[in-house]
Coordinates of C-alpha atoms in Angstrom, one line a residue:
Q1 CA -86.2 53.8 13.9
S2 CA -86.1 50.0 13.8
S3 CA -87.8 49.8 10.6
A4 CA -85.3 52.3 9.2
R5 CA -82.5 50.0 10.5
H6 CA -84.2 47.0 9.0
K7 CA -84.5 48.8 5.7
A8 CA -80.8 49.7 5.8
K9 CA -79.8 46.1 6.4
S10 CA -82.2 44.8 3.7
S11 CA -80.4 44.6 0.4
K12 CA -82.1 41.7 -1.2
A13 CA -85.0 42.1 -3.7
P14 CA -88.3 40.4 -3.0
R15 CA -88.8 37.2 -4.7
M16 CA -90.9 37.4 -8.0
N17 CA -94.2 35.5 -7.9
L18 CA -94.5 32.1 -9.7
K19 CA -96.4 33.5 -12.7
T20 CA -93.6 36.2 -13.3
R21 CA -90.9 33.7 -12.9
M22 CA -92.5 31.3 -15.4
Q23 CA -92.8 34.1 -18.0
S24 CA -89.2 35.3 -17.5
C25 CA -87.7 31.8 -17.7
P26 CA -90.1 29.5 -19.6
R27 CA -89.6 25.9 -20.8
G28 CA -88.3 25.9 -24.3
H29 CA -85.4 26.5 -26.5
L30 CA -85.0 30.3 -26.3
P31 CA -82.4 32.2 -24.4
N32 CA -83.2 32.3 -20.6
S33 CA -85.2 29.1 -20.8
W34 CA -84.9 25.5 -19.6
N35 CA -85.8 22.3 -21.3
L36 CA -85.2 18.5 -21.2
G37 CA -82.2 16.9 -22.7
D38 CA -82.0 13.8 -24.9
C39 CA -81.0 11.0 -22.6
G40 CA -79.7 9.0 -25.6
N41 CA -76.8 11.4 -25.7
W42 CA -75.6 10.2 -22.3
R43 CA -73.4 7.1 -22.1
I44 CA -73.7 5.4 -18.7
R45 CA -71.8 2.4 -17.2
S46 CA -73.2 -1.0 -18.3
E47 CA -73.7 -4.0 -15.8
T48 CA -70.2 -5.2 -16.9
Y49 CA -68.5 -1.9 -16.8
F50 CA -65.9 -2.9 -14.1
R51 CA -64.9 -5.9 -16.1
D52 CA -64.8 -4.5 -19.7
R53 CA -65.3 -0.7 -19.2
R54 CA -68.2 -0.7 -21.6
K55 CA -70.8 2.2 -21.6
L56 CA -74.2 2.2 -23.1
P57 CA -76.5 4.9 -24.3
C58 CA -78.8 5.9 -21.5
C59 CA -82.5 4.6 -21.5
S60 CA -85.4 6.9 -21.0
T61 CA -85.8 8.8 -17.8
M62 CA -87.7 7.4 -14.7
F63 CA -89.3 10.7 -14.0
E64 CA -90.6 13.7 -16.0
L65 CA -89.1 17.1 -15.1
L66 CA -92.3 19.3 -15.0
H67 CA -90.7 22.5 -13.7
C68 CA -87.4 24.1 -12.9
D69 CA -87.5 27.2 -10.7
W70 CA -84.4 29.1 -9.6
V71 CA -85.0 32.1 -7.3
A72 CA -83.0 34.6 -5.3
V73 CA -83.5 34.1 -1.7
G74 CA -85.1 37.2 -0.4
D75 CA -85.2 38.9 3.1
E76 CA -87.7 36.4 4.3
G77 CA -85.1 33.6 3.7
P78 CA -85.3 30.5 1.8
V79 CA -88.6 28.3 1.6
A80 CA -87.8 25.1 3.5
C81 CA -91.0 23.3 2.4
A82 CA -91.4 24.3 -1.2
S83 CA -93.8 21.5 -2.1
K84 CA -96.4 23.2 0.1
H85 CA -95.7 26.8 -0.5
P86 CA -98.3 28.4 -2.7
D87 CA -95.8 30.5 -4.7
F88 CA -93.8 27.3 -6.0
Y89 CA -94.9 25.0 -8.7
P90 CA -95.8 21.8 -6.8
A91 CA -98.6 23.5 -4.8
S92 CA -99.6 25.5 -7.7
A93 CA -99.9 22.4 -9.9
R94 CA -101.9 20.5 -7.1
K95 CA -104.3 23.5 -6.9
D96 CA -104.8 23.2 -10.7
G97 CA -105.6 19.5 -10.4
E98 CA -102.2 17.7 -10.8
Q99 CA -102.7 14.2 -9.3
R100 CA -99.5 12.4 -10.1
F101 CA -96.8 11.6 -7.6
L102 CA -94.4 14.6 -7.4
L103 CA -90.8 14.2 -6.4
V104 CA -89.8 17.6 -5.3
V105 CA -86.1 18.4 -5.0
N106 CA -85.3 21.8 -3.1
F107 CA -81.7 23.0 -3.2
I108 CA -80.7 26.1 -1.2
L109 CA -77.3 27.3 -2.4
G110 CA -76.2 30.5 -0.6
D111 CA -78.5 33.3 -1.8
F112 CA -80.2 31.1 -4.3
Q113 CA -82.9 28.3 -4.2
A114 CA -83.6 25.8 -7.0
V115 CA -86.9 23.8 -6.8
M116 CA -87.4 21.0 -9.3

């Protein structure tokens, strides 16, 4: 009876695995994809902005965006430590030999989670 009650409460779908998520929302220029923007299109405040209101084109980025992952939070709840979870990109990349420093940003926004 308790499992039937749990199933009745459960309305969220289980989270897709990393491989399926990467296939359904790949990096690129197609619909439902993500990609890097051109930083040169952004104008940012110069060192003298507060004196002359001058803005300059943005320089190159300090970090490279390797992966962007948006998931619906399932019944198990959000993943607090996405950098170590085997079903998110950082741990998967480490397993595949990635050695660079990774800055992992983990946003939990209501029923959604974004890991970059």
